[in-house]
JSON list of C-alpha atoms in Angstrom, two decimals:
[
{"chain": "T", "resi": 121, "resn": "UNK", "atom": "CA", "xyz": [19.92, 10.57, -1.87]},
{"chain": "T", "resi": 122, "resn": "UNK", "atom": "CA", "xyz": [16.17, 10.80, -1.47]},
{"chain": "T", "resi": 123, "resn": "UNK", "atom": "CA", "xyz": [13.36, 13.05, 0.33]},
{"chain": "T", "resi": 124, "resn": "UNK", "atom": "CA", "xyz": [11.10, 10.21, 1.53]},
{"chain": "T", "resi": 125, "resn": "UNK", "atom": "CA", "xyz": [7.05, 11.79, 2.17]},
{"chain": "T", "resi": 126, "resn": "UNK", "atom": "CA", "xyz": [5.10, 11.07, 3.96]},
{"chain": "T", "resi": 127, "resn": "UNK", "atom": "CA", "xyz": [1.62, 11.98, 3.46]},
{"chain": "T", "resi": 128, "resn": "UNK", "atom": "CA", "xyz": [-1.26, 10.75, 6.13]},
{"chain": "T", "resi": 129, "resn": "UNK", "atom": "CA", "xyz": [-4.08, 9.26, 4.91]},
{"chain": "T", "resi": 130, "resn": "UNK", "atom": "CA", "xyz": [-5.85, 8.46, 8.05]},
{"chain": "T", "resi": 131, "resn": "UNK", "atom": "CA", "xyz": [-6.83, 10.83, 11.33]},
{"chain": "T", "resi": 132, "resn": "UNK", "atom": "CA", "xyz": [-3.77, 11.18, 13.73]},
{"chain": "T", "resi": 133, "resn": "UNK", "atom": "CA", "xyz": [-5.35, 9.31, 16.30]},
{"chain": "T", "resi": 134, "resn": "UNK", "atom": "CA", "xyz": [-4.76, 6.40, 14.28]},
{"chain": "T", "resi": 135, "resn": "UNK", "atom": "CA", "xyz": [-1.12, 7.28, 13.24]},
{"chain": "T", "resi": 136, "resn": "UNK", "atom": "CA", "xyz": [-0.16, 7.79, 16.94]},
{"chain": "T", "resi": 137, "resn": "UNK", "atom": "CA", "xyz": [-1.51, 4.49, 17.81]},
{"chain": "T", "resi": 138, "resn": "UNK", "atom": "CA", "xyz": [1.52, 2.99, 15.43]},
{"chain": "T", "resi": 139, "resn": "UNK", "atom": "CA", "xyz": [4.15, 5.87, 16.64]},
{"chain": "T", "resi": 140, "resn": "UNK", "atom": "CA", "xyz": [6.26, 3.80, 18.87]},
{"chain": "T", "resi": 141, "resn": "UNK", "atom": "CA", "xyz": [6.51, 1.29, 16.22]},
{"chain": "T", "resi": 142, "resn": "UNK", "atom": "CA", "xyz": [7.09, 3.74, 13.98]},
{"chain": "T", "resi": 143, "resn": "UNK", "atom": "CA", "xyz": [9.92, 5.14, 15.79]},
{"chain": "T", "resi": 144, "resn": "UNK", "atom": "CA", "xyz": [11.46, 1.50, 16.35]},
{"chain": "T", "resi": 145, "resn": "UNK", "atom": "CA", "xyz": [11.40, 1.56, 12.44]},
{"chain": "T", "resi": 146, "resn": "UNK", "atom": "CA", "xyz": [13.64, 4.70, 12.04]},
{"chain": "T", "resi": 147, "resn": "UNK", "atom": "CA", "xyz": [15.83, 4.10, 15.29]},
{"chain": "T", "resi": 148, "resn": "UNK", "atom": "CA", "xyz": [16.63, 0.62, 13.12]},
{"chain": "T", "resi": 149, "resn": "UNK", "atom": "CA", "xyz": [17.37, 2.88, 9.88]},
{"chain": "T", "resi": 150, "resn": "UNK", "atom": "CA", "xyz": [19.48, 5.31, 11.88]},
{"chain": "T", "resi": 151, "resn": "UNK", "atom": "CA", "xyz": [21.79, 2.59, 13.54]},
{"chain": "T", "resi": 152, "resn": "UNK", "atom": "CA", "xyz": [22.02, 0.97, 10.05]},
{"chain": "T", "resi": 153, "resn": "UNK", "atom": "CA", "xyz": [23.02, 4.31, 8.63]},
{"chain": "T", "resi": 154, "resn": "UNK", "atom": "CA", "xyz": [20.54, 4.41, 5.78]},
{"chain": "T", "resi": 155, "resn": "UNK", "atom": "CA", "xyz": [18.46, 7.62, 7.53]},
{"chain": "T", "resi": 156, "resn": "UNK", "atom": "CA", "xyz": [20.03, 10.88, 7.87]},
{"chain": "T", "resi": 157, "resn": "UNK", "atom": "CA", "xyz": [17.02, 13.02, 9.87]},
{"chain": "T", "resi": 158, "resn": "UNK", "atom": "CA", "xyz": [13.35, 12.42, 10.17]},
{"chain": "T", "resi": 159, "resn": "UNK", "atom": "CA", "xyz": [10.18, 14.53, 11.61]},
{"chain": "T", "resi": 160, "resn": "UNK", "atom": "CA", "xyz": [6.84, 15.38, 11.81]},
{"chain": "T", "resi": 161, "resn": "UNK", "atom": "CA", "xyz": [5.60, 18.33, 8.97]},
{"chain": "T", "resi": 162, "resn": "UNK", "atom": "CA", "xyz": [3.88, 21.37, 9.85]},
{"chain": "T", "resi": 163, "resn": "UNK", "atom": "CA", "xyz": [0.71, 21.31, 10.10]},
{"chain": "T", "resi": 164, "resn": "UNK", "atom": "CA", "xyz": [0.79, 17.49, 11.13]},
{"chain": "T", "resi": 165, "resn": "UNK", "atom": "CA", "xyz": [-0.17, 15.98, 7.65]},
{"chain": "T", "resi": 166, "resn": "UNK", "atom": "CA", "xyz": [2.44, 13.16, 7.44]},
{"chain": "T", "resi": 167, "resn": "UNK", "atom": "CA", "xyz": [6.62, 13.52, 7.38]},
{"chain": "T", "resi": 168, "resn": "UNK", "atom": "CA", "xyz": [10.18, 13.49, 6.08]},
{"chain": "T", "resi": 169, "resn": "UNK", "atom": "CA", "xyz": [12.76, 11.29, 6.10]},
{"chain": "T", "resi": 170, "resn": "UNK", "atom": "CA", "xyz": [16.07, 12.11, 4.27]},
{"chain": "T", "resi": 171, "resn": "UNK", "atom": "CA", "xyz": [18.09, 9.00, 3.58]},
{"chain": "T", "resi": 172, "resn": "UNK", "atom": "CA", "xyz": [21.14, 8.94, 1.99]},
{"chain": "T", "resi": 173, "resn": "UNK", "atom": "CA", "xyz": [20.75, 5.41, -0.01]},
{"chain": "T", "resi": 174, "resn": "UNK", "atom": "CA", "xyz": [21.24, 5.86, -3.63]},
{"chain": "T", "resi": 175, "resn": "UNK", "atom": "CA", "xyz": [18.86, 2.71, -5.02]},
{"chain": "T", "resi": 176, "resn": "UNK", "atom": "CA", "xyz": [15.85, 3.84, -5.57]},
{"chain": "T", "resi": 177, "resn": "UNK", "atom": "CA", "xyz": [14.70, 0.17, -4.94]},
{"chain": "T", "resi": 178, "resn": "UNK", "atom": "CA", "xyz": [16.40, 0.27, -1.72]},
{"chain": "T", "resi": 179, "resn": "UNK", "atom": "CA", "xyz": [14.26, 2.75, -0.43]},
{"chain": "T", "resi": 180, "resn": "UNK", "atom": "CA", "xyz": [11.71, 1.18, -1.60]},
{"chain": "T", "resi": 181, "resn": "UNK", "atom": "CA", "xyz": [12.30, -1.92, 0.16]},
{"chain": "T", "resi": 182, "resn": "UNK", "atom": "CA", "xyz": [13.13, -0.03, 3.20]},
{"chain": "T", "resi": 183, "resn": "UNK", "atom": "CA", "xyz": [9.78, 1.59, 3.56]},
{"chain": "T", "resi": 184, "resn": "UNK", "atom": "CA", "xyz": [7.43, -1.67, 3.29]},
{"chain": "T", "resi": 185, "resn": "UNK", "atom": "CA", "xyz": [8.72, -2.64, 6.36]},
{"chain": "T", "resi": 186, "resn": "UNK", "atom": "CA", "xyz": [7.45, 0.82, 7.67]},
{"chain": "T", "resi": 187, "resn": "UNK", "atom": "CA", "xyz": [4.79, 0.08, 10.51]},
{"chain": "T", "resi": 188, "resn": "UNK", "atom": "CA", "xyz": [2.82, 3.38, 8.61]},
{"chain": "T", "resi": 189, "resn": "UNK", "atom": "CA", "xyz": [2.96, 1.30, 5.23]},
{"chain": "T", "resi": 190, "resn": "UNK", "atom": "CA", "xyz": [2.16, -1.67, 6.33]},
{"chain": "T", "resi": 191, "resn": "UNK", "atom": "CA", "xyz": [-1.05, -0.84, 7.89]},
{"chain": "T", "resi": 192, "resn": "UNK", "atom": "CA", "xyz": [-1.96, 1.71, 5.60]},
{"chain": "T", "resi": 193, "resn": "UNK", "atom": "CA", "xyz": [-1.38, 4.76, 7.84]},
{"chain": "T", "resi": 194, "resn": "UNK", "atom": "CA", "xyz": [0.34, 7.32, 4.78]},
{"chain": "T", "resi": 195, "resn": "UNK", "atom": "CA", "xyz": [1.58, 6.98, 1.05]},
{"chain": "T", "resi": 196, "resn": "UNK", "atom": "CA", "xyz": [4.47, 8.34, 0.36]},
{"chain": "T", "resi": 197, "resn": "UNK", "atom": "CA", "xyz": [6.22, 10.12, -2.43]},
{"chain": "T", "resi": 198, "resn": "UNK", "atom": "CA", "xyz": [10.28, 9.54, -3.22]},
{"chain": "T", "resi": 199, "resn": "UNK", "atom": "CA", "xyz": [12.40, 12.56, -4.33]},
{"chain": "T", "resi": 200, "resn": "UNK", "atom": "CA", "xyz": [15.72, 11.96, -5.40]},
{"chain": "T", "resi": 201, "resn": "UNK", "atom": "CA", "xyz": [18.29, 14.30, -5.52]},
{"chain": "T", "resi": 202, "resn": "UNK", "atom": "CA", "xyz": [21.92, 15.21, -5.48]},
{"chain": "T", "resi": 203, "resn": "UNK", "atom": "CA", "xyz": [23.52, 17.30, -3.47]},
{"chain": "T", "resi": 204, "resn": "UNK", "atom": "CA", "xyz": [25.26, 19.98, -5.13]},
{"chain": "T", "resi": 205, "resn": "UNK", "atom": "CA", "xyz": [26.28, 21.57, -1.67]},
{"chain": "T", "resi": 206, "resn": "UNK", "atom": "CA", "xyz": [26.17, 20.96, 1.59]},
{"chain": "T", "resi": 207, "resn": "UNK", "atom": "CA", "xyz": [27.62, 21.75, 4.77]},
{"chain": "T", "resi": 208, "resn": "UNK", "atom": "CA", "xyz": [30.68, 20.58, 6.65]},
{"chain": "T", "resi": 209, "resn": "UNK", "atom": "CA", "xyz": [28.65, 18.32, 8.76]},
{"chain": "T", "resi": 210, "resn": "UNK", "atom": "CA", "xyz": [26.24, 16.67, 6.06]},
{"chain": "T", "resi": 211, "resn": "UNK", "atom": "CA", "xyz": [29.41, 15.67, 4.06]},
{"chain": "T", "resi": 212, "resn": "UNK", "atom": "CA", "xyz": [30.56, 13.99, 7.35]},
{"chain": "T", "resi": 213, "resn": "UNK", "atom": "CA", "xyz": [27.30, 12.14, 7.81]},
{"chain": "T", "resi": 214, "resn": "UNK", "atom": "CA", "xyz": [27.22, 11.22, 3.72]},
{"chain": "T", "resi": 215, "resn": "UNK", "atom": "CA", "xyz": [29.70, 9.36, 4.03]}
]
């Protein structure tokens, strides 16, 4: 499983003019089962995605087709992990 994060690198005015797309991206992800939540950080300096793929070059893959990465928007940092708990419904949606 990995933390995917995002990290802005350009004002938001320019990220929001990709958001749609953006949000096309992860609606894709979702349906395909690879995402497991997403959303904005606070403050608004860039995002997380959990996904529960377990290739790290998977993920990888997966996020150059990212409207953000492919125009440059954010870079973003990978954090693996495994779960050592979690609740009734995140087993569910591991699966």
């Amino acid at each position: 499983m990995f933390i995917i994060n995002l990290i802005y690198k350009v004002p938001l005015e320019k990220v929001d003019q990709f958001l749609n797309q953006h949000n096309e991206y992860l609606d894709k992800h979702y349906a395909l089962e690879n995402f497991l939540a997403s959303g904005r950080k606070v403050p608004r300096t860039g995002g997380i995605i959990l996904s529960k793929i377990h290739d790290k070059a998977e993920v990888e893959r997966i996020i150059e087709n990212d409207p953000f990465k492919i125009n440059d928007l954010a870079d973003y940092e990978l954090i693996e992990f495994i779960p050592g708990k979690t609740s009734e419904e995140m087993k569910f949606l591991m699966k």
